[in-house]
Coordinates of C-alpha atoms in Angstrom, one line a residue:
Chain A
M55 CA 188.2 0.9 208.2
Q56 CA 186.9 3.1 211.0
P57 CA 186.1 6.8 210.6
V58 CA 188.5 9.0 212.6
M59 CA 186.2 12.1 212.6
S60 CA 182.6 12.7 213.6
V61 CA 180.0 14.2 211.4
A62 CA 180.3 17.5 213.3
E63 CA 184.0 17.6 212.9
V64 CA 183.8 17.0 209.2
E65 CA 181.2 19.7 208.7
A66 CA 183.2 22.2 210.8
F67 CA 186.3 21.4 208.7
L68 CA 184.4 22.0 205.4
V69 CA 182.9 25.3 206.6
R70 CA 186.4 26.5 207.7
E71 CA 188.3 25.3 204.6
F72 CA 185.8 25.6 201.8
P73 CA 183.6 28.6 202.7
Q74 CA 182.9 29.2 199.0
I75 CA 180.6 26.2 198.8
Y76 CA 178.4 27.7 201.4
L77 CA 177.9 31.1 199.7
D78 CA 174.3 30.2 199.0
G79 CA 173.6 28.8 202.5
P80 CA 174.1 25.3 204.0
L81 CA 173.2 23.4 200.9
Y82 CA 175.5 20.5 201.6
R83 CA 175.1 18.6 204.8
V84 CA 176.8 15.4 206.0
E85 CA 174.1 13.0 206.9
S86 CA 176.2 10.1 208.2
L87 CA 179.7 8.7 208.4
A88 CA 180.2 5.1 209.1
P89 CA 183.0 2.5 208.4
G90 CA 183.9 3.0 204.7
V91 CA 180.8 5.0 203.8
A92 CA 179.4 8.5 204.1
A93 CA 176.1 10.1 203.0
M94 CA 175.7 13.8 202.0
R95 CA 172.4 15.7 201.5
F96 CA 172.2 18.4 198.9
T97 CA 169.4 21.0 198.7
A98 CA 169.6 22.7 195.3
S99 CA 169.3 26.4 195.1
E100 CA 168.1 28.3 192.0
R101 CA 171.5 28.3 190.4
H102 CA 171.6 24.5 190.4
L103 CA 168.2 24.0 188.7
R104 CA 167.4 23.6 185.0
P105 CA 164.1 23.9 183.2
G106 CA 161.5 21.7 184.8
G107 CA 163.0 22.1 188.3
T108 CA 165.6 19.3 187.7
V109 CA 169.0 19.5 189.3
S110 CA 171.8 20.3 186.8
G111 CA 174.5 17.9 185.8
P112 CA 177.3 20.1 187.1
A113 CA 175.5 20.3 190.5
M114 CA 175.5 16.5 190.7
M115 CA 179.2 16.4 189.7
A116 CA 180.0 18.9 192.4
L117 CA 178.0 16.9 194.9
A118 CA 179.7 13.6 194.0
D119 CA 183.1 15.3 194.3
L120 CA 182.4 16.8 197.7
A121 CA 180.8 13.6 199.1
A122 CA 183.7 11.6 197.9
Y123 CA 186.0 14.0 199.7
V124 CA 183.9 13.7 202.8
V125 CA 184.3 9.9 203.1
I126 CA 188.0 10.1 202.5
L127 CA 188.5 13.0 205.0
G128 CA 186.4 11.2 207.6
H129 CA 188.8 8.2 207.4
I130 CA 192.2 9.9 207.1
G131 CA 191.5 12.9 209.3
P132 CA 191.7 16.7 209.0
V133 CA 195.5 17.0 208.6
A134 CA 195.5 15.4 205.2
L135 CA 195.3 17.2 201.9
A136 CA 193.5 15.2 199.3
V137 CA 192.9 16.3 195.7
T138 CA 190.7 14.8 193.0
T139 CA 192.7 13.3 190.2
N140 CA 189.8 11.6 188.2
L141 CA 186.0 11.7 188.3
N142 CA 183.8 9.6 186.1
I143 CA 180.0 10.1 186.2
N144 CA 177.0 8.5 184.5
F145 CA 173.8 10.4 184.5
L146 CA 171.0 7.9 184.7
R147 CA 167.6 9.7 185.1
K148 CA 166.4 13.2 185.5
P149 CA 166.1 14.0 189.3
A150 CA 162.6 14.8 190.6
P151 CA 162.4 18.0 192.6
G152 CA 163.7 17.6 196.2
D153 CA 166.9 16.9 198.1
L154 CA 169.5 14.6 196.7
I155 CA 171.4 12.1 198.8
A156 CA 174.9 11.1 197.7
T157 CA 176.1 7.9 199.3
C158 CA 179.9 7.3 198.9
R159 CA 181.8 4.1 199.7
L160 CA 185.6 3.7 199.9
L161 CA 186.6 1.1 197.3
K162 CA 190.2 1.6 198.2
L163 CA 192.1 3.8 200.7
G164 CA 195.7 3.3 199.7
K165 CA 198.9 5.0 200.6
R166 CA 198.8 7.2 197.5
L167 CA 195.3 6.9 196.0
A168 CA 191.8 6.6 197.4
V169 CA 188.9 5.4 195.1
V170 CA 185.3 6.1 195.9
D171 CA 182.0 4.8 194.5
C172 CA 179.2 7.4 194.7
A173 CA 175.5 6.8 194.2
I174 CA 173.2 9.7 194.0
A175 CA 169.4 9.4 194.4
G176 CA 166.4 11.4 195.4
E177 CA 165.7 11.1 199.1
G178 CA 163.9 7.8 199.7
E179 CA 164.2 6.7 196.1
A180 CA 165.8 3.4 195.1
A181 CA 166.5 4.4 191.5
L182 CA 169.8 6.3 191.1
V183 CA 169.8 9.6 189.2
A184 CA 173.6 9.4 188.8
H185 CA 176.5 7.2 189.6
A186 CA 180.1 8.4 189.9
T187 CA 183.6 7.0 190.7
A188 CA 186.2 9.4 192.0
T189 CA 189.9 9.0 192.6
Y190 CA 191.7 11.2 195.0
S191 CA 195.4 11.6 195.5
V192 CA 196.2 11.3 199.2
P193 CA 199.4 12.4 200.9
P194 CA 201.7 9.4 201.5
E195 CA 203.2 10.7 204.8
R196 CA 200.1 10.6 206.9
Chain B
M1406 CA 181.3 18.8 159.7
Q1407 CA 180.3 22.4 159.5
P1408 CA 178.8 24.5 162.3
V1409 CA 175.2 25.5 161.7
M1410 CA 175.2 28.3 164.2
S1411 CA 177.3 31.4 164.8
V1412 CA 179.1 32.2 168.0
A1413 CA 176.5 35.0 168.6
E1414 CA 173.6 32.6 168.0
V1415 CA 175.0 30.0 170.4
E1416 CA 175.6 32.6 173.1
A1417 CA 172.1 34.0 172.7
F1418 CA 170.7 30.5 173.0
L1419 CA 172.6 29.8 176.2
V1420 CA 171.5 33.1 177.8
R1421 CA 167.9 32.3 177.0
E1422 CA 167.8 28.6 177.9
F1423 CA 170.3 28.5 180.8
P1424 CA 170.0 31.9 182.6
Q1425 CA 171.2 30.2 185.9
I1426 CA 174.7 29.9 184.6
Y1427 CA 174.9 33.6 184.3
L1428 CA 173.7 34.5 187.8
D1429 CA 177.2 35.7 188.6
G1430 CA 177.7 37.6 185.4
P1431 CA 179.0 36.6 181.9
L1432 CA 181.6 34.2 183.2
Y1433 CA 181.3 31.8 180.3
R1434 CA 181.9 33.1 176.8
V1435 CA 182.1 31.3 173.5
E1436 CA 185.5 32.2 172.0
S1437 CA 185.2 30.4 168.7
L1438 CA 183.3 27.8 166.8
A1439 CA 184.8 26.1 163.8
P1440 CA 184.3 22.7 162.0
G1441 CA 184.3 20.1 164.7
V1442 CA 185.7 22.4 167.4
A1443 CA 184.6 25.1 169.9
A1444 CA 186.5 27.1 172.5
M1445 CA 185.0 28.6 175.6
R1446 CA 186.5 31.1 178.0
F1447 CA 185.8 30.9 181.7
T1448 CA 186.4 33.7 184.2
A1449 CA 186.2 32.3 187.7
S1450 CA 184.2 34.3 190.4
E1451 CA 184.9 34.0 194.1
R1452 CA 182.6 30.9 194.4
H1453 CA 184.8 29.0 191.9
L1454 CA 188.1 29.6 193.7
R1455 CA 189.9 27.5 196.3
P1456 CA 192.7 28.4 198.7
G1457 CA 195.6 29.9 196.8
G1458 CA 193.3 31.4 194.1
T1459 CA 193.1 28.2 192.1
V1460 CA 189.9 27.2 190.2
S1461 CA 188.0 24.4 191.9
G1462 CA 187.5 21.0 190.4
P1463 CA 183.7 21.3 190.1
A1464 CA 184.1 24.6 188.3
M1465 CA 186.3 22.9 185.7
M1466 CA 183.8 20.0 185.4
A1467 CA 181.0 22.5 184.8
L1468 CA 183.2 24.3 182.2
A1469 CA 183.9 21.0 180.4
D1470 CA 180.3 20.0 180.4
L1471 CA 179.1 23.4 179.0
A1472 CA 181.9 23.7 176.4
A1473 CA 181.1 20.2 175.2
Y1474 CA 177.4 21.2 174.9
V1475 CA 178.4 24.2 172.9
V1476 CA 180.3 22.3 170.3
I1477 CA 177.4 19.9 169.9
L1478 CA 174.8 22.6 169.8
G1479 CA 176.8 24.6 167.2
H1480 CA 176.7 21.6 164.9
I1481 CA 173.2 20.3 165.4
G1482 CA 171.4 23.6 165.8
P1483 CA 169.1 25.1 168.4
V1484 CA 166.1 22.9 168.0
A1485 CA 167.9 19.9 169.5
L1486 CA 167.8 18.8 173.1
A1487 CA 171.1 17.1 174.1
V1488 CA 171.7 15.8 177.6
T1489 CA 175.0 14.6 179.2
T1490 CA 175.1 10.9 179.7
N1491 CA 178.8 10.5 180.8
L1492 CA 181.6 12.7 181.7
N1493 CA 185.1 11.6 182.6
I1494 CA 187.7 14.1 183.8
N1495 CA 191.3 14.0 184.8
F1496 CA 192.8 16.8 186.8
L1497 CA 196.4 17.3 185.7
R1498 CA 197.8 20.5 187.4
K1499 CA 196.6 23.3 189.6
P1500 CA 195.4 26.2 187.4
A1501 CA 197.3 29.4 187.9
P1502 CA 195.1 32.5 188.5
G1503 CA 193.4 33.8 185.3
D1504 CA 190.9 32.8 182.7
L1505 CA 190.7 29.2 181.6
I1506 CA 190.0 28.2 178.0
A1507 CA 188.2 24.9 177.2
T1508 CA 188.8 23.6 173.7
C1509 CA 186.3 20.9 172.7
R1510 CA 186.5 18.7 169.7
L1511 CA 183.7 16.4 168.3
L1512 CA 185.1 12.9 168.3
K1513 CA 181.7 11.6 167.1
L1514 CA 178.4 13.2 166.2
G1515 CA 176.2 10.2 165.7
K1516 CA 172.5 9.7 165.3
R1517 CA 172.1 9.0 169.0
L1518 CA 175.3 9.9 170.8
A1519 CA 177.9 12.6 170.5
V1520 CA 181.3 12.2 172.1
V1521 CA 183.5 15.2 172.8
D1522 CA 187.2 15.6 173.8
C1523 CA 187.7 18.7 176.0
A1524 CA 191.1 20.2 176.9
I1525 CA 191.3 22.9 179.6
A1526 CA 194.3 25.2 179.9
G1527 CA 195.1 28.6 181.2
E1528 CA 195.0 31.3 178.5
G1529 CA 198.1 31.0 176.4
E1530 CA 199.4 28.0 178.3
A1531 CA 200.4 24.8 176.5
A1532 CA 200.2 22.5 179.6
L1533 CA 196.6 21.3 180.2
V1534 CA 195.1 21.7 183.7
A1535 CA 192.4 19.2 183.0
H1536 CA 191.2 16.9 180.3
A1537 CA 187.7 15.6 179.9
T1538 CA 185.7 13.4 177.7
A1539 CA 181.9 13.8 177.6
T1540 CA 179.1 11.9 175.9
Y1541 CA 175.8 13.5 175.1
S1542 CA 172.6 11.8 174.1
V1543 CA 171.2 13.6 171.1
P1544 CA 167.7 13.4 169.7
P1545 CA 167.5 10.8 166.8
E1546 CA 164.8 12.7 164.9
R1547 CA 166.8 15.8 164.0
Chain C
M641 CA 209.9 15.9 177.4
Q642 CA 212.4 13.8 175.5
P643 CA 212.1 10.0 175.2
V644 CA 214.9 8.1 177.0
M645 CA 214.5 4.9 175.1
S646 CA 214.5 4.0 171.4
V647 CA 211.7 2.1 169.7
A648 CA 214.0 -1.0 169.5
E649 CA 214.7 -0.7 173.3
V650 CA 211.0 -0.4 174.1
E651 CA 210.1 -3.4 172.0
A652 CA 212.9 -5.5 173.4
F653 CA 211.7 -4.6 176.9
L654 CA 208.1 -5.6 176.1
V655 CA 209.1 -8.9 174.6
R656 CA 211.2 -9.7 177.7
E657 CA 208.8 -8.5 180.4
F658 CA 205.4 -9.4 178.8
P659 CA 205.9 -12.5 176.7
Q660 CA 202.2 -13.4 177.1
I661 CA 201.1 -10.6 174.8
Y662 CA 203.1 -12.1 172.0
L663 CA 201.7 -15.7 172.2
D664 CA 199.8 -15.2 168.9
G665 CA 202.8 -13.6 167.2
P666 CA 204.1 -10.0 166.9
L667 CA 200.7 -8.4 166.9
Y668 CA 201.8 -5.3 168.7
R669 CA 204.6 -3.2 167.2
V670 CA 205.8 0.2 168.3
E671 CA 205.6 2.4 165.2
S672 CA 207.2 5.6 166.6
L673 CA 208.3 7.3 169.8
A674 CA 208.8 11.1 169.9
P675 CA 208.7 13.8 172.5
G676 CA 205.5 13.2 174.5
V677 CA 203.9 10.8 172.0
A678 CA 204.1 7.2 170.8
A679 CA 202.3 5.2 168.2
M680 CA 201.6 1.5 168.2
R681 CA 200.3 -0.8 165.4
F682 CA 198.0 -3.7 166.2
T683 CA 197.3 -6.5 163.8
A684 CA 194.3 -8.4 165.1
S685 CA 194.3 -12.2 165.1
E686 CA 191.2 -14.4 165.0
R687 CA 190.7 -14.2 168.7
H688 CA 190.4 -10.4 168.5
L689 CA 187.7 -10.4 165.8
R690 CA 183.9 -10.3 166.1
P691 CA 181.2 -11.0 163.6
G692 CA 181.8 -9.0 160.4
G693 CA 185.6 -9.0 160.9
T694 CA 185.6 -6.0 163.2
V695 CA 188.1 -5.8 166.1
S696 CA 186.5 -6.5 169.5
G697 CA 186.2 -3.9 172.2
P698 CA 188.4 -5.7 174.7
A699 CA 191.2 -5.9 172.0
M700 CA 191.0 -2.1 171.6
M701 CA 191.1 -1.7 175.4
A702 CA 194.2 -3.9 175.6
L703 CA 195.8 -1.9 172.8
A704 CA 195.1 1.4 174.5
D705 CA 196.5 0.1 177.8
L706 CA 199.6 -1.2 176.1
A707 CA 200.2 1.9 173.9
A708 CA 199.8 4.1 177.0
Y709 CA 202.4 2.1 178.8
V710 CA 204.7 2.4 175.9
V711 CA 204.7 6.2 175.8
I712 CA 205.3 6.3 179.6
L713 CA 208.0 3.7 179.5
G714 CA 209.7 5.5 176.7
H715 CA 209.9 8.6 178.8
I716 CA 210.8 7.2 182.2
G717 CA 213.0 4.3 181.1
P718 CA 213.1 0.6 181.7
V719 CA 213.9 0.6 185.4
A720 CA 210.5 1.9 186.3
L721 CA 207.4 -0.1 187.2
A722 CA 204.2 1.6 186.1
V723 CA 200.7 0.1 186.7
T724 CA 197.4 1.2 185.3
T725 CA 195.1 2.8 187.9
N726 CA 192.3 4.0 185.6
L727 CA 191.3 3.6 182.0
N728 CA 188.3 5.2 180.4
I729 CA 187.4 4.4 176.8
N730 CA 184.7 5.5 174.4
F731 CA 183.9 3.3 171.4
L732 CA 183.1 5.6 168.5
R733 CA 182.7 3.5 165.3
K734 CA 183.1 -0.1 164.2
P735 CA 186.7 -0.6 162.9
A736 CA 187.0 -1.6 159.3
P737 CA 189.2 -4.7 158.7
G738 CA 192.9 -3.9 158.8
D739 CA 195.6 -2.8 161.3
L740 CA 194.7 -0.3 164.0
I741 CA 197.1 2.5 165.1
A742 CA 197.0 3.8 168.6
T743 CA 198.5 7.2 169.1
C744 CA 199.2 8.1 172.7
R745 CA 200.2 11.5 174.1
L746 CA 201.4 12.2 177.6
L747 CA 199.0 14.7 179.2
K748 CA 201.0 14.6 182.4
L749 CA 204.1 12.8 183.6
G750 CA 204.1 13.6 187.3
K751 CA 206.0 12.3 190.2
R752 CA 203.3 9.8 191.1
L753 CA 200.8 9.7 188.2
A754 CA 201.1 9.8 184.4
V755 CA 198.0 10.5 182.4
V756 CA 197.8 9.6 178.7
D757 CA 195.4 10.4 175.9
C758 CA 195.0 7.6 173.4
A759 CA 193.4 7.8 169.9
I760 CA 192.8 4.7 167.9
A761 CA 192.1 4.7 164.2
G762 CA 192.4 2.4 161.2
E763 CA 195.7 2.9 159.4
G764 CA 195.4 6.1 157.3
E765 CA 192.0 6.9 158.6
A766 CA 191.1 10.3 160.2
A767 CA 188.0 9.2 162.0
L768 CA 188.8 7.6 165.3
V769 CA 187.3 4.2 166.2
A770 CA 188.0 4.6 169.9
H771 CA 189.4 7.2 172.3
A772 CA 190.8 6.4 175.7
T773 CA 192.4 8.1 178.6
A774 CA 194.6 6.1 180.9
T775 CA 196.2 6.9 184.3
Y776 CA 199.3 5.0 185.4
S777 CA 200.8 5.1 188.9
V778 CA 204.6 5.6 188.4
P779 CA 207.2 5.0 191.1
P780 CA 208.1 8.2 192.9
E781 CA 211.8 7.4 193.5
R782 CA 213.0 7.3 189.9
Chain D
M180 CA 163.4 -6.0 186.4
Q181 CA 163.2 -9.7 185.9
P182 CA 165.7 -11.7 183.8
V183 CA 164.2 -13.1 180.6
M184 CA 166.8 -15.7 180.0
S185 CA 168.2 -18.5 182.1
V186 CA 171.9 -19.0 182.8
A187 CA 172.0 -21.9 180.4
E188 CA 170.4 -19.8 177.7
V189 CA 172.9 -17.0 178.1
E190 CA 175.8 -19.3 178.0
A191 CA 174.6 -21.1 174.9
F192 CA 174.1 -17.7 173.3
L193 CA 177.6 -16.6 174.1
V194 CA 179.2 -19.8 172.8
R195 CA 177.2 -19.5 169.6
E196 CA 177.8 -15.8 169.0
F197 CA 181.2 -15.2 170.4
P198 CA 183.2 -18.4 169.8
Q199 CA 186.5 -16.4 169.9
I200 CA 186.3 -15.8 173.6
Y201 CA 186.3 -19.6 174.2
L202 CA 189.4 -20.3 172.1
D203 CA 191.4 -21.1 175.3
G204 CA 188.6 -23.2 176.8
P205 CA 185.6 -22.3 179.0
L206 CA 187.3 -19.6 180.9
Y207 CA 184.2 -17.5 181.3
R208 CA 181.2 -19.0 183.0
V209 CA 177.9 -17.3 184.1
E210 CA 177.6 -18.0 187.8
S211 CA 174.2 -16.5 188.4
L212 CA 171.5 -14.3 186.9
A213 CA 168.9 -12.6 189.1
P214 CA 166.8 -9.5 188.9
G215 CA 169.1 -6.7 187.9
V216 CA 172.3 -8.6 188.6
A217 CA 174.6 -11.2 187.1
A218 CA 177.8 -12.8 188.2
M219 CA 180.5 -14.3 186.0
R220 CA 183.5 -16.4 186.9
F221 CA 186.8 -16.1 185.1
T222 CA 189.6 -18.6 185.2
A223 CA 192.7 -17.0 183.8
S224 CA 194.9 -18.9 181.3
E225 CA 198.6 -18.3 180.8
R226 CA 198.0 -15.4 178.3
H227 CA 196.0 -13.5 181.0
L228 CA 198.8 -13.6 183.6
R229 CA 201.5 -11.2 184.4
P230 CA 204.7 -11.6 186.5
G231 CA 203.9 -13.0 189.9
G232 CA 200.8 -14.9 188.7
T233 CA 198.5 -11.9 188.8
V234 CA 195.7 -11.4 186.3
S235 CA 196.5 -8.6 183.7
G236 CA 194.6 -5.4 183.5
P237 CA 193.3 -6.1 179.9
A238 CA 192.0 -9.5 181.1
M239 CA 190.0 -7.7 183.8
M240 CA 188.7 -5.1 181.3
A241 CA 187.6 -7.9 179.0
L242 CA 185.9 -9.7 182.0
A243 CA 184.0 -6.5 183.0
D244 CA 182.9 -5.9 179.5
L245 CA 181.6 -9.4 179.0
A246 CA 179.9 -9.6 182.4
A247 CA 178.2 -6.3 181.8
Y248 CA 177.0 -7.7 178.5
V249 CA 175.6 -10.7 180.2
V250 CA 173.5 -8.8 182.7
I251 CA 172.0 -6.7 179.9
L252 CA 171.5 -9.7 177.6
G253 CA 169.8 -11.6 180.4
H254 CA 167.3 -8.8 180.8
I255 CA 166.6 -7.8 177.2
G256 CA 166.8 -11.3 175.6
P257 CA 168.8 -12.9 172.8
V258 CA 167.3 -10.9 169.9
A259 CA 168.9 -7.7 170.9
L260 CA 172.2 -6.3 169.7
A261 CA 174.0 -4.3 172.4
V262 CA 177.4 -2.6 171.9
T263 CA 179.7 -1.1 174.4
T264 CA 179.9 2.7 174.1
N265 CA 181.9 3.5 177.2
L266 CA 183.9 1.6 179.8
N267 CA 185.6 3.1 182.8
I268 CA 187.7 1.0 185.1
N269 CA 189.6 1.5 188.3
F270 CA 192.3 -1.0 189.2
L271 CA 192.4 -1.2 193.0
R272 CA 194.6 -4.1 194.1
K273 CA 196.7 -6.8 192.5
P274 CA 194.6 -10.0 192.3
A275 CA 195.8 -13.0 194.1
P276 CA 196.0 -16.2 192.1
G277 CA 192.7 -18.0 191.6
D278 CA 189.4 -17.3 189.8
L279 CA 187.9 -13.9 189.7
I280 CA 184.2 -13.2 190.1
A281 CA 182.7 -10.2 188.3
T282 CA 179.3 -9.0 189.8
C283 CA 177.4 -6.7 187.5
R284 CA 174.3 -4.7 188.5
L285 CA 172.1 -2.8 186.1
L286 CA 172.0 0.9 187.1
K287 CA 169.8 1.7 184.2
L288 CA 168.1 -0.2 181.4
G289 CA 166.7 2.5 179.2
K290 CA 165.3 2.6 175.8
R291 CA 168.6 3.5 174.2
L292 CA 171.3 3.1 176.9
A293 CA 172.0 0.5 179.6
V294 CA 174.5 1.4 182.4
V295 CA 176.1 -1.3 184.5
D296 CA 178.2 -1.3 187.7
C297 CA 180.7 -4.1 187.8
A298 CA 182.7 -5.2 190.9
I299 CA 185.6 -7.7 190.4
A300 CA 187.0 -9.6 193.3
G301 CA 188.8 -12.9 194.0
E302 CA 186.4 -15.7 194.8
G303 CA 185.3 -15.4 198.4
E304 CA 187.1 -12.1 198.9
A305 CA 185.4 -8.9 200.1
A306 CA 188.1 -6.4 198.8
L307 CA 187.6 -5.6 195.2
V308 CA 190.5 -5.9 192.8
A309 CA 188.8 -3.7 190.2
H310 CA 185.6 -1.7 189.7
A311 CA 184.2 -0.7 186.4
T312 CA 181.2 1.1 184.9
A313 CA 180.1 0.3 181.4
T314 CA 177.5 1.8 179.1
Y315 CA 176.0 -0.2 176.3
S316 CA 173.9 1.1 173.4
V317 CA 170.8 -1.0 173.2
P318 CA 168.4 -1.2 170.2
P319 CA 165.4 1.1 170.7
E320 CA 162.9 -1.2 168.9
R321 CA 162.9 -4.1 171.2

């Protein structure tokens, strides 16, 4: 399961197709893309914070959804249209201030569905702050 | 299971405690609060839209999470601190342009956990665009 | 969304295709099938019980999965092969002794995926003991 | 995060407390228990099979639930009562005939909730047949 896009190609695609997610600046950056796995860095802006400086739940859900999309996109290429059909997330600990890294692995890349496991942790931290599983519907004729 | 707060009290609490969610204006409004159920209206702004004018998945996840919080808050009162522990969402159809209404029902309001069912549909539409289930941890000593 | 099979046809199909689920007797019975909804009754046998006479979690998961299959089958007909792709369940209360009724509603019956909401309660009880959401992959060429 | 029970102690506890799961013989065996992780082997009997000799979905759900319990039990000890509050499972591929191994990792072992990631694969296979996440409520006064 080899990626078919580079990190730069994925980022260029995101900027072009989803300009709305960059309205507050380049908060989402693809850190790496390797066989079956992608990592995305998220720098929260004020709207993503909650009292105490912790990143909000919805910001982590958005991060999981986007990072899951990135690992799928990187393996099926930019022509494909993938849409989320299911996302399940467990919130485990309050994030400390600082960037979050979402590491997503392809559990399955099928003809119709892709399933991704997504672990979110503070940079350099072993303990996860959240864990998600996402399913995307992928186009069969690719 | 009677609400212990009014719609106005819930909205005032949200504005005070979570000012970040109103950075783009009053996009989230509590429509109603009744025994075991609450409804919230969401008016998407540009950042919540995707190509074709459809509301993004993360915007619907944020809506489900907030509306679930509202029905819990309305039944346990403003002193309590509740945090999401799990959210599971199925995306069913692309939303048409227009406001979305999230209708959340308490499936359980226990001593430690509250579980909420959340149906999201376009205003006046019967077909759901998304369906979520959320679990919140609630403080035992309330 | 009209059913295309009768209760008797669905039960005959289950007995023929899934004889294993009846090894302990007719524990699963279709109670009703109506537009978009089906109800299934479950009578636990010894293997499904836990200390105190309560029905086990896995028995409720199996019930939710089967009842979700029934509502889909009843609406797409016996030629179709549907397989579960995702099941999410929240356990809400310990069931009291007695039969359980699983009531499943079609949230979506699409070309590729069907999504079902499933509420499980003791017979005649309003409070749910469990709530599940299940997604089935359905054959596109039906 | 060190286990506080041995494999033999966990198995003896299961046999004593949950005799119902062994009605068809010793189908569930704890393979290993290490810091934060446990593995369980499952040998399907006829009732767990579906056409083609594949293990049924409910049998995999039961396996995930039990293996998740084992990793928690092994780390909190036999005095504690833990109950499942949520289980989410994605079915990825049809299992080939043969034993299944469920490998469960503790994502969180908190004062009130434990969250477990559970990967199920055929023995010696890298590709998962199912992936689950389970939450257990654990007693606070332990």
